[in-house]
Coordinates of C-alpha atoms in Angstrom, one line a residue:
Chain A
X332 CA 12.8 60.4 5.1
X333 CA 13.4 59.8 1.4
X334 CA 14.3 62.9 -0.5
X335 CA 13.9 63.2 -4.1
X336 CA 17.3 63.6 -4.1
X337 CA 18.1 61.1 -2.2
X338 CA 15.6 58.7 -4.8
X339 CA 17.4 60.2 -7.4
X340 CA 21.1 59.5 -5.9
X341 CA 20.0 56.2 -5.1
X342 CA 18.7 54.9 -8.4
X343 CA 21.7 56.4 -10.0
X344 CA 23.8 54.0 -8.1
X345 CA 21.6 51.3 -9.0
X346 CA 22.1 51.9 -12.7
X347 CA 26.0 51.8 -12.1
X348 CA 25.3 48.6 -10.2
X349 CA 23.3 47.2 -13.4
X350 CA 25.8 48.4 -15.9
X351 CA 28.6 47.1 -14.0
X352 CA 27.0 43.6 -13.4
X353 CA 26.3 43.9 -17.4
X354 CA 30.0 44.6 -18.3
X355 CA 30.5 41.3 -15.8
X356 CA 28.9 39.1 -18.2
X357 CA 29.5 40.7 -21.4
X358 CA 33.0 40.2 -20.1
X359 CA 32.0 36.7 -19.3
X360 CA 30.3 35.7 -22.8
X361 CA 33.8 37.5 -24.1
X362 CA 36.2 34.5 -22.2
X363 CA 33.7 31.6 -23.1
X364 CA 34.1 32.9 -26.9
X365 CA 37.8 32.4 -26.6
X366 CA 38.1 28.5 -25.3
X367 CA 35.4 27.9 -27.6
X368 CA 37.6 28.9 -30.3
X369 CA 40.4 26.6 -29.1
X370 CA 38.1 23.6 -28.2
X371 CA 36.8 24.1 -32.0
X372 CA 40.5 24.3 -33.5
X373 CA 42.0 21.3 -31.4
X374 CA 38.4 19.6 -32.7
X375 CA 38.9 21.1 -36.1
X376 CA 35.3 21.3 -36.5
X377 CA 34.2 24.0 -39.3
X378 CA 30.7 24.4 -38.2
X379 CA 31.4 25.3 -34.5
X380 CA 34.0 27.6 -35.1
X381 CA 31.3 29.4 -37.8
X382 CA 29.0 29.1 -34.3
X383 CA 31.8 30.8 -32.6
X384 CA 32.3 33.6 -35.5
X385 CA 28.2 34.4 -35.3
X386 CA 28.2 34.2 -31.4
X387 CA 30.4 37.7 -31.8
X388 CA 27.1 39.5 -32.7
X389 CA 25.6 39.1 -29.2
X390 CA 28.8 40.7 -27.9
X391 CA 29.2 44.0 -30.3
X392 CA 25.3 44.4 -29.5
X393 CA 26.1 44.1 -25.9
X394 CA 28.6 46.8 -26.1
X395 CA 26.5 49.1 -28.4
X396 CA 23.5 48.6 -25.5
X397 CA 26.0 49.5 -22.8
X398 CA 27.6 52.5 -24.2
X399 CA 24.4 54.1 -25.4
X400 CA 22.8 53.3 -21.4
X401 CA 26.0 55.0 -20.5
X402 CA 25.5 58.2 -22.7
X403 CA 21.8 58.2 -21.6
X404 CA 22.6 58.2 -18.2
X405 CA 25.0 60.7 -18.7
X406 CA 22.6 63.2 -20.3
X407 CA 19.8 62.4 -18.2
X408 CA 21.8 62.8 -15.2
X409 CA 24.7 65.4 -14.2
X410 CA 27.2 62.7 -12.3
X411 CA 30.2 64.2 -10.6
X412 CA 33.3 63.3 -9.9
X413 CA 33.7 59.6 -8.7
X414 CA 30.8 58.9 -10.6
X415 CA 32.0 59.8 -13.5
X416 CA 35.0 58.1 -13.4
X417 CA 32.6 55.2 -12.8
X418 CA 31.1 55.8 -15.8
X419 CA 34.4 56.8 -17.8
X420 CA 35.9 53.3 -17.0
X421 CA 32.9 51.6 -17.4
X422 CA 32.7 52.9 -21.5
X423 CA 36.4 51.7 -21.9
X424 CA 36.1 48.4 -20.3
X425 CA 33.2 47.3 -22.3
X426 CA 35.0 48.5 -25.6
X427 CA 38.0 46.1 -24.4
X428 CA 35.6 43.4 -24.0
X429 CA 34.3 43.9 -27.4
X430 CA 37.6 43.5 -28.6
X431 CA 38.2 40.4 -26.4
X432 CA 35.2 38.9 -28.4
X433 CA 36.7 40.1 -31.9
X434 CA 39.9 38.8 -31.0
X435 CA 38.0 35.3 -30.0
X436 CA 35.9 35.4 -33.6
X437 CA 39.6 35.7 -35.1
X438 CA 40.8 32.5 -33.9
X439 CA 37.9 30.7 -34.5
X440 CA 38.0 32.2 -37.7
X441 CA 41.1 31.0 -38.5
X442 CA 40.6 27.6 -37.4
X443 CA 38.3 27.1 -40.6
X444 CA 40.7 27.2 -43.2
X445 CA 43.0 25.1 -41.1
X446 CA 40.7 22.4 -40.3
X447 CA 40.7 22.1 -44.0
X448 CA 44.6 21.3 -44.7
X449 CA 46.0 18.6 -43.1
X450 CA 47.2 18.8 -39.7
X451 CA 50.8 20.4 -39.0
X452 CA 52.2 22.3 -36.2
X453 CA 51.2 21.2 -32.7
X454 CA 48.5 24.2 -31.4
X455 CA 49.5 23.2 -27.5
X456 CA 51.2 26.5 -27.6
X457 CA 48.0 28.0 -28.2
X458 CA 45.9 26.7 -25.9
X459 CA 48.7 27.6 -23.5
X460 CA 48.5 31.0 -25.0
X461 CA 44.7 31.1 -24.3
X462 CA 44.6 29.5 -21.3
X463 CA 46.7 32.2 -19.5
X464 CA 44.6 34.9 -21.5
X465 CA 41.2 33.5 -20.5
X466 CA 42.6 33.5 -16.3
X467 CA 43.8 37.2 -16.9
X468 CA 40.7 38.2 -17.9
X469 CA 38.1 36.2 -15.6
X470 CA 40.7 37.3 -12.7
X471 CA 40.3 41.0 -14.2
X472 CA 36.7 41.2 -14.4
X473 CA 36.3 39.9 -10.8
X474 CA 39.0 42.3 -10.0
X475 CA 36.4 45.1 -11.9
X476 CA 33.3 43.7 -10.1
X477 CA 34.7 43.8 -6.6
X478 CA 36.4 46.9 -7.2
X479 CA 39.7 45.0 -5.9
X480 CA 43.1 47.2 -7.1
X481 CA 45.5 44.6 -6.2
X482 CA 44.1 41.6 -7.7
X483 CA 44.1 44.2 -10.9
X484 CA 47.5 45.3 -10.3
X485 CA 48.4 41.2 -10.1
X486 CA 47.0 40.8 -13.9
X487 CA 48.7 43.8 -15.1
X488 CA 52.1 42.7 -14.0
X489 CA 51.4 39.3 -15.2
X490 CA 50.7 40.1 -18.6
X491 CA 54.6 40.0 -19.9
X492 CA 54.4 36.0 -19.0
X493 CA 51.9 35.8 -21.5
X494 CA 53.8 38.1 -23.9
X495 CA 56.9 36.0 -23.6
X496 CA 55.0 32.4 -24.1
X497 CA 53.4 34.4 -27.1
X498 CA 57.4 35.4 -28.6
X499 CA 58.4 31.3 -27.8
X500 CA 55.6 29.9 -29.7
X501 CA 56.2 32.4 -32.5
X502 CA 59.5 31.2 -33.0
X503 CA 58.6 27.7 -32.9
X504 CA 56.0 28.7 -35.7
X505 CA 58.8 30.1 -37.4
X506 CA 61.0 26.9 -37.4
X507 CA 58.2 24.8 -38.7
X508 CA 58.0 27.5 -41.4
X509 CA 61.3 27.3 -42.6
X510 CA 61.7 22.9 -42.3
X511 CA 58.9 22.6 -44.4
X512 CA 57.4 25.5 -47.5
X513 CA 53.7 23.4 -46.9
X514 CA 53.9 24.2 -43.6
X515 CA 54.3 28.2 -44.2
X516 CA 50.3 28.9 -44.8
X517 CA 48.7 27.2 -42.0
X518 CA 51.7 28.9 -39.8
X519 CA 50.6 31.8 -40.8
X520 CA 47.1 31.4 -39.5
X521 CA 48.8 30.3 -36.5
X522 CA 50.3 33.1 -36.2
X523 CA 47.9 35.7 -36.6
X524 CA 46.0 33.7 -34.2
X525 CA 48.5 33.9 -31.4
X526 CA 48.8 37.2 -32.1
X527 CA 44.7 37.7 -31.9
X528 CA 45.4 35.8 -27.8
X529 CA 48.2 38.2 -27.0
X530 CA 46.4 41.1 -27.5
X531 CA 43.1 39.6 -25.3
X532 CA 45.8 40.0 -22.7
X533 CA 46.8 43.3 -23.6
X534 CA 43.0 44.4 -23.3
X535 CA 42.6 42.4 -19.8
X536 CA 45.4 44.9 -18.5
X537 CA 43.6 47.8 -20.1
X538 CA 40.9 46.4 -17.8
X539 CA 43.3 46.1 -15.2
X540 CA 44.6 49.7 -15.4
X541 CA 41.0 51.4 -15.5
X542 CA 39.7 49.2 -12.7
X543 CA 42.8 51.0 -11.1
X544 CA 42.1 54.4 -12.4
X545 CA 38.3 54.0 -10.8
X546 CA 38.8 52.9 -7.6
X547 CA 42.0 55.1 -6.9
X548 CA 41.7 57.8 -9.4
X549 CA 45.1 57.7 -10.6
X550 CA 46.5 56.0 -13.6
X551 CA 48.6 52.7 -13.6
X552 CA 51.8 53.6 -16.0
X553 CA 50.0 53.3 -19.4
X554 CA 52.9 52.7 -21.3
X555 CA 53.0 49.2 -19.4
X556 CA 51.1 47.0 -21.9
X557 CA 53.5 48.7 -24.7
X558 CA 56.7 46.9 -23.9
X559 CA 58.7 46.4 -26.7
X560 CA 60.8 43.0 -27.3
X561 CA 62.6 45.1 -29.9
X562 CA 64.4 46.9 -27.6
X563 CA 66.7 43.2 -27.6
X564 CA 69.0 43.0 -30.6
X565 CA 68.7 39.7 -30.9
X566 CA 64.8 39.4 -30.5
X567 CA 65.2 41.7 -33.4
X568 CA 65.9 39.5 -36.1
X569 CA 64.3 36.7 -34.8
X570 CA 61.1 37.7 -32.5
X571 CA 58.2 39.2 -33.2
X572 CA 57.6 42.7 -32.0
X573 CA 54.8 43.9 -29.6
X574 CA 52.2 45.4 -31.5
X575 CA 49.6 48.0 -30.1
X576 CA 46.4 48.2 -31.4
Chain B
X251 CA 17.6 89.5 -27.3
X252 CA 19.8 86.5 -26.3
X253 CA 18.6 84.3 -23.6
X254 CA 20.0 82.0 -20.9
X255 CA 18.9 79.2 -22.5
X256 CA 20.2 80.4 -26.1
X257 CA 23.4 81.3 -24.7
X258 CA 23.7 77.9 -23.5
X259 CA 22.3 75.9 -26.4
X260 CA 24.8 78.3 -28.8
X261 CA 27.9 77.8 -26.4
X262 CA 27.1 73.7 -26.7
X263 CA 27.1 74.2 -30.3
X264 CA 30.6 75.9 -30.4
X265 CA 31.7 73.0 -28.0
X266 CA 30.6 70.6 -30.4
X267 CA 32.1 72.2 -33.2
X268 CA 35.2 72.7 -31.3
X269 CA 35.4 68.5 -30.9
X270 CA 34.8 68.1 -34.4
X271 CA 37.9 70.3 -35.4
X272 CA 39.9 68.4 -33.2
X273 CA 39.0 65.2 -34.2
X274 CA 39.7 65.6 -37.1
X275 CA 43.2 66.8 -36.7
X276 CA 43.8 63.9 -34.6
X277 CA 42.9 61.7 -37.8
X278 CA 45.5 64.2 -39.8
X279 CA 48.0 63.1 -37.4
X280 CA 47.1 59.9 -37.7
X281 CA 47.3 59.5 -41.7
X282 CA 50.8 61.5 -41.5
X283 CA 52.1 59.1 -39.4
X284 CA 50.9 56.0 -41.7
X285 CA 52.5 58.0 -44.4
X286 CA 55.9 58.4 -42.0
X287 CA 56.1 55.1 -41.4
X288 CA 56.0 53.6 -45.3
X289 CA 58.6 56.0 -46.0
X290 CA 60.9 54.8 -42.8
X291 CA 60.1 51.6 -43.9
X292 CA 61.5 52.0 -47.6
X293 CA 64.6 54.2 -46.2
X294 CA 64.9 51.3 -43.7
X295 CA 66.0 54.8 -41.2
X296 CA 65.4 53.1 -37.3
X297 CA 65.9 56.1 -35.8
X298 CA 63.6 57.9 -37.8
X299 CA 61.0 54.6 -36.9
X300 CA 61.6 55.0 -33.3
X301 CA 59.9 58.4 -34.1
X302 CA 57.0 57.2 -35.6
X303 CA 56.4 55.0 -32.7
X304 CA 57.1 57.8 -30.1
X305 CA 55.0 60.0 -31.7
X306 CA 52.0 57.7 -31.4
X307 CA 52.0 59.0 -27.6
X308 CA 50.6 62.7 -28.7
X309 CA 47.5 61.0 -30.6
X310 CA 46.6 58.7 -27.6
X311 CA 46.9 61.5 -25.6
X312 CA 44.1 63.3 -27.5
X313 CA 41.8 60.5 -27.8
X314 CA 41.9 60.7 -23.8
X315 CA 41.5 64.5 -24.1
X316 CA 38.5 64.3 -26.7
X317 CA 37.0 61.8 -24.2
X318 CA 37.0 63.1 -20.8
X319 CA 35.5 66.2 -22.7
X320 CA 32.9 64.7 -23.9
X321 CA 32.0 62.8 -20.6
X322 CA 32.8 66.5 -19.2
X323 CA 30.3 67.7 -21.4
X324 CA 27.6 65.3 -21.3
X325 CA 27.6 65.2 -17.5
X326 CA 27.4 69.4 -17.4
X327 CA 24.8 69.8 -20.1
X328 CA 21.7 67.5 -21.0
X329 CA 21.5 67.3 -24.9
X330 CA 19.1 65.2 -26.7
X331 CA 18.3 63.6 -29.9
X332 CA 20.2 65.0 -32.6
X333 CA 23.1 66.2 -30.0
X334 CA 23.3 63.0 -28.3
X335 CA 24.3 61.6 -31.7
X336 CA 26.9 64.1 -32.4
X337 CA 28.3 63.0 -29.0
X338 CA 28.0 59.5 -29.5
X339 CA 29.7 59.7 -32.9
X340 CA 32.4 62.2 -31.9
X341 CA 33.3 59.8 -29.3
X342 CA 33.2 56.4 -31.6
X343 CA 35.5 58.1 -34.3
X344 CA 37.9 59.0 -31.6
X345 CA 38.3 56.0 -30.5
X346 CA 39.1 54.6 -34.4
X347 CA 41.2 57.2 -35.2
X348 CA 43.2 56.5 -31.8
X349 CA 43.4 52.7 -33.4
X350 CA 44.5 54.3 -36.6
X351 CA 47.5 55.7 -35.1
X352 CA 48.3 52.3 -33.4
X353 CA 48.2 50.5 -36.3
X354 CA 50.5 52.9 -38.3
X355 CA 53.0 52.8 -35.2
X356 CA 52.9 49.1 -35.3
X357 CA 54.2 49.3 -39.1
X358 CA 57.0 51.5 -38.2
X359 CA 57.8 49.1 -35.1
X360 CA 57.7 46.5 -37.3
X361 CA 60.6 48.0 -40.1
X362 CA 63.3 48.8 -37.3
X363 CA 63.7 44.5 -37.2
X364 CA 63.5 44.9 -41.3
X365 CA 65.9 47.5 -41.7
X366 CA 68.5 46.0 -39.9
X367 CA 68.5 42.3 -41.9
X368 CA 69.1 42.0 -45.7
X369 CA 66.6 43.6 -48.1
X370 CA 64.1 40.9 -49.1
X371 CA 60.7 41.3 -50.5
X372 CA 59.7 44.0 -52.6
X373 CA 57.5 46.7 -50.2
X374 CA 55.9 48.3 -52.8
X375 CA 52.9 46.3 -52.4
X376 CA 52.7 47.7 -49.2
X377 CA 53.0 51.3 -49.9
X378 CA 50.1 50.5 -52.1
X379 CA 48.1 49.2 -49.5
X380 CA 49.4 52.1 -47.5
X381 CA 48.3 54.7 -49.9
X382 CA 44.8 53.1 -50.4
X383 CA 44.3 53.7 -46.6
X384 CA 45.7 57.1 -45.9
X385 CA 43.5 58.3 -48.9
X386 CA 40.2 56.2 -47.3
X387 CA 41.0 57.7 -43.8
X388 CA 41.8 61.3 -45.4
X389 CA 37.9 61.1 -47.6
X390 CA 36.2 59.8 -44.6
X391 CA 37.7 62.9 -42.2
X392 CA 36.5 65.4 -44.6
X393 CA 32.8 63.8 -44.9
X394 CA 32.9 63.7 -41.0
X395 CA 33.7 67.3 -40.8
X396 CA 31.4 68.4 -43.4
X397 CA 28.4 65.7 -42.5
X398 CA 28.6 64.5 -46.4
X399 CA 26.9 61.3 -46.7
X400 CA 27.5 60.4 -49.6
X401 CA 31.5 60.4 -49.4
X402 CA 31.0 58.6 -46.3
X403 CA 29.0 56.1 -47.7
X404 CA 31.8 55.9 -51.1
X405 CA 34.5 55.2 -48.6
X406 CA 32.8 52.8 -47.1
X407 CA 31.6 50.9 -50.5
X408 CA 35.6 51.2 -51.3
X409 CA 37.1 49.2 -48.8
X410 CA 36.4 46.0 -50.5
X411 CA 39.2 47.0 -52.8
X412 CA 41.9 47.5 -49.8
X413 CA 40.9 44.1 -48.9
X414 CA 41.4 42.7 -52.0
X415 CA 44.9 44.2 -52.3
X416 CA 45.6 43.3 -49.1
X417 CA 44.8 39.3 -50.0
X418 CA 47.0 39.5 -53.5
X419 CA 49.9 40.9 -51.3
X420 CA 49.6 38.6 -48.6
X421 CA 50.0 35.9 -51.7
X422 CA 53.1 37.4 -53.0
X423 CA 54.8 37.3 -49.6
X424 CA 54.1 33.5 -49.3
X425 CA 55.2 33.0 -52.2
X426 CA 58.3 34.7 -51.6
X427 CA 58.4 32.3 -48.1
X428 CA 58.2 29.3 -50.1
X429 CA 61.0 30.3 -52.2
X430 CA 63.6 30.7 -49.9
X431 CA 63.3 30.2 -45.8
X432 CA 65.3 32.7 -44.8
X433 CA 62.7 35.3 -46.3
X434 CA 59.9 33.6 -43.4
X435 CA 61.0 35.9 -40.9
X436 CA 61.2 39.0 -42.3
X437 CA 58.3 38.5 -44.6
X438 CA 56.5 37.8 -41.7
X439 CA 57.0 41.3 -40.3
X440 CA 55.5 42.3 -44.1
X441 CA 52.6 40.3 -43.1
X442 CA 51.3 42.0 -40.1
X443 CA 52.2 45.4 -41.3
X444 CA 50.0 44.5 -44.4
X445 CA 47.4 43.2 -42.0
X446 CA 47.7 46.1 -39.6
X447 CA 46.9 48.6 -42.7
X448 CA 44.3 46.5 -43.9
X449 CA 42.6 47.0 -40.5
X450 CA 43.2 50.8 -40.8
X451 CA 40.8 50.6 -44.0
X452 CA 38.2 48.9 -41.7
X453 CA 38.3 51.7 -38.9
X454 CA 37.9 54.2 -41.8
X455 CA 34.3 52.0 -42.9
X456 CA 33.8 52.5 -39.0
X457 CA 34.2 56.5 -39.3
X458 CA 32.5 56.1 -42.4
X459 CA 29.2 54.4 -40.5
X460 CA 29.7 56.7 -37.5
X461 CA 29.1 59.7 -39.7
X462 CA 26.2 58.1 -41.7
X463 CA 24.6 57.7 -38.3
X464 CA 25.2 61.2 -37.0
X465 CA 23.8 62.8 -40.4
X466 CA 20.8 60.2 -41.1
X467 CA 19.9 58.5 -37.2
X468 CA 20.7 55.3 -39.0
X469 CA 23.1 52.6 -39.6
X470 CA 24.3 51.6 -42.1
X471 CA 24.8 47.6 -42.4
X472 CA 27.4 47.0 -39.3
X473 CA 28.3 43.7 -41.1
X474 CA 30.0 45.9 -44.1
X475 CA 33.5 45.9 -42.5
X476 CA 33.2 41.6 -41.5
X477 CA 33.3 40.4 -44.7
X478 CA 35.0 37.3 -44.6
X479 CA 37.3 35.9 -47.6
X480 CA 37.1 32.4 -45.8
X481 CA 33.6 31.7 -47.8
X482 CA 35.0 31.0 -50.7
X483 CA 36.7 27.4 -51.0
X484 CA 40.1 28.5 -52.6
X485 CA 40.8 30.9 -50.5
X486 CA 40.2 28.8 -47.3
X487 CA 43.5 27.6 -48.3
X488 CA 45.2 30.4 -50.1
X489 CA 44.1 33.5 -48.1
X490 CA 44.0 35.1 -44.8
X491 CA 40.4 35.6 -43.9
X492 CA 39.8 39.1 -43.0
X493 CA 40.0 39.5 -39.3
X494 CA 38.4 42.2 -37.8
X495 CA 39.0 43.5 -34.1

């Protein structure tokens, strides 16, 4: 027979379920956001990327719906334990979603000004850049969904291959730069905007780490996503270092 | 004569109260740290960087502190309304205050690769910019703590100027780029620490917005902190466009 605590129990899990599926495609939206970006920078075509820039609405108000659902149903219900790390890593992973999107809107931002000047340095490193950061997070979100700790575990390890390909395509930025002064101002966009993809990865191994923390209760190191390339002497002078924000 | 229900609607008050306080010597932290890292910066100390950076560790800690406590709190008690917003807002300024101390470890992460090559461009410009933000983020503390609009809604009116600083700085270095290539790499380090304080400006609009809605129950515009440079022609080419992530 079906208690009222029981209906009570039972529609609580059903509102995680909902929020988590939510999260999913926020997440989702968040990845599509970022090879649109490329596809309009490799195109440089100004009115999709502004498409691109307004699409990041939909996302913050995603984010905004989800966390205050998530303080509702917090107030309105007393969850314990598990649940509330449910609900815990449910609040952090849409806020790194949201900044997946921002970081998304960046590139495309950027691609304006650039599809303006003529066309310099070769953005394959980019794409490369955002390839492996939209896989990371698709793979991360699944990982999320299914509640799958060593498919998050994978991304979180994976994430210094993308941090390296982001420190070789700086440098190759960097030696445009210096062959040619007309060259320095569009680098410069490039460079923010490679900047903008490693950090999606960084935030798809936040993802990774609270997926983790969720399903096993513990934490993943959370220094991990903090490595710092300046620890090398010579990446000192010449890389870039691994900012955290 | 002092109720149950009086006794537990005071001791949510003094929680409340309690999270307030220590938010907002979280943010202290945070703004002594931007302030550390300009002046390792300009003494071009590593050691006294690595610091800085270390020290980042304590804030983050606290964010996760104020957090859980507030999940804590929200899953023991029920509040409504009003309280709800208190909550909601506590927890949004903790999270840009935890950003805030990011962004001001990236800048000292970012000088230990400056201090060790030749001085190049002038950093003044960028203990300008540093000082426009530290003062933003010290305002916008106070009006949290002491639920004053009207300072909140100054700060966030103000950070137009940061941005505008942050462009005419972002000029210089190109300029200083252009002149001479072996300036690109370091000047690129100057580039996204000027970039990482402008963004600190934009979390202070976000505390700014977060207190507006705790005092009033309404927002002010959301789109106040996206204003994008990239409208206007000259500046396509010239000028970063203001990110925002």
């Amino acid at each position: 027979m079906n208690t009222g605590k029981d209906h009570i129990i039972k529609s609580y899990d059903a509102e995680l379920g909902r929020l988590t599926g939510e999260i999913v495609r926020m997440g989702e939206l968040a990845v599509t956001q970022l090879e649109a970006a490329i596809d309009v920078l490799e195109r440089r075509d100004e009115r999709a990327a502004q498409h691109v820039v307004a699409n990041d609405e939909a996302i913050d108000q995603l984010e905004q719906a989800i966390s205050h659902d998530v303080v509702r149903l917090l107030a309105l219900r007393a969850p314990m334990a598990g649940d509330l790390r449910n609900v815990f890593a449910a609040l952090r992973i849409a806020s790194d979603i949201e900044r997946i999107g921002d970081y998304a809107a960046n590139v495309a931002k950027r691609s304006i000004p650039l599809s303006m000047a003529p066309p310099v340095a070769p953005t394959g490193g980019l794409r490369h850049l955002a390839e492996m950061a939209a896989t990371a997070t698709r793979e991360v979100l699944a990982a999320y969904r299914d509640g799958n700790v060593e498919s998050a575990y994978r991304v979180w390890k994976n994430d210094v291959v993308l941090d390296e390909a982001y420190t070789g395509y700086f440098r190759e930025l960097l030696t445009y730069m210096m062959e040619d002064p007309r060259n320095i101002t569009p680098c410069t966009h490039l460079l923010f905007m490679a900047k903008n993809i490693e950090r999606i990865g960084d935030h798809a191994t936040n993802i990774a780490e609270n997926t983790w923390f969720q399903v096993t209760g513990e934490t993943l190191d959370s220094q991990r996503s903090k490595r710092d390339f300046t620890a090398s002497p010579q990446l000192d002078r010449l890389g870039p270092p691994v900012d955290n924000d």
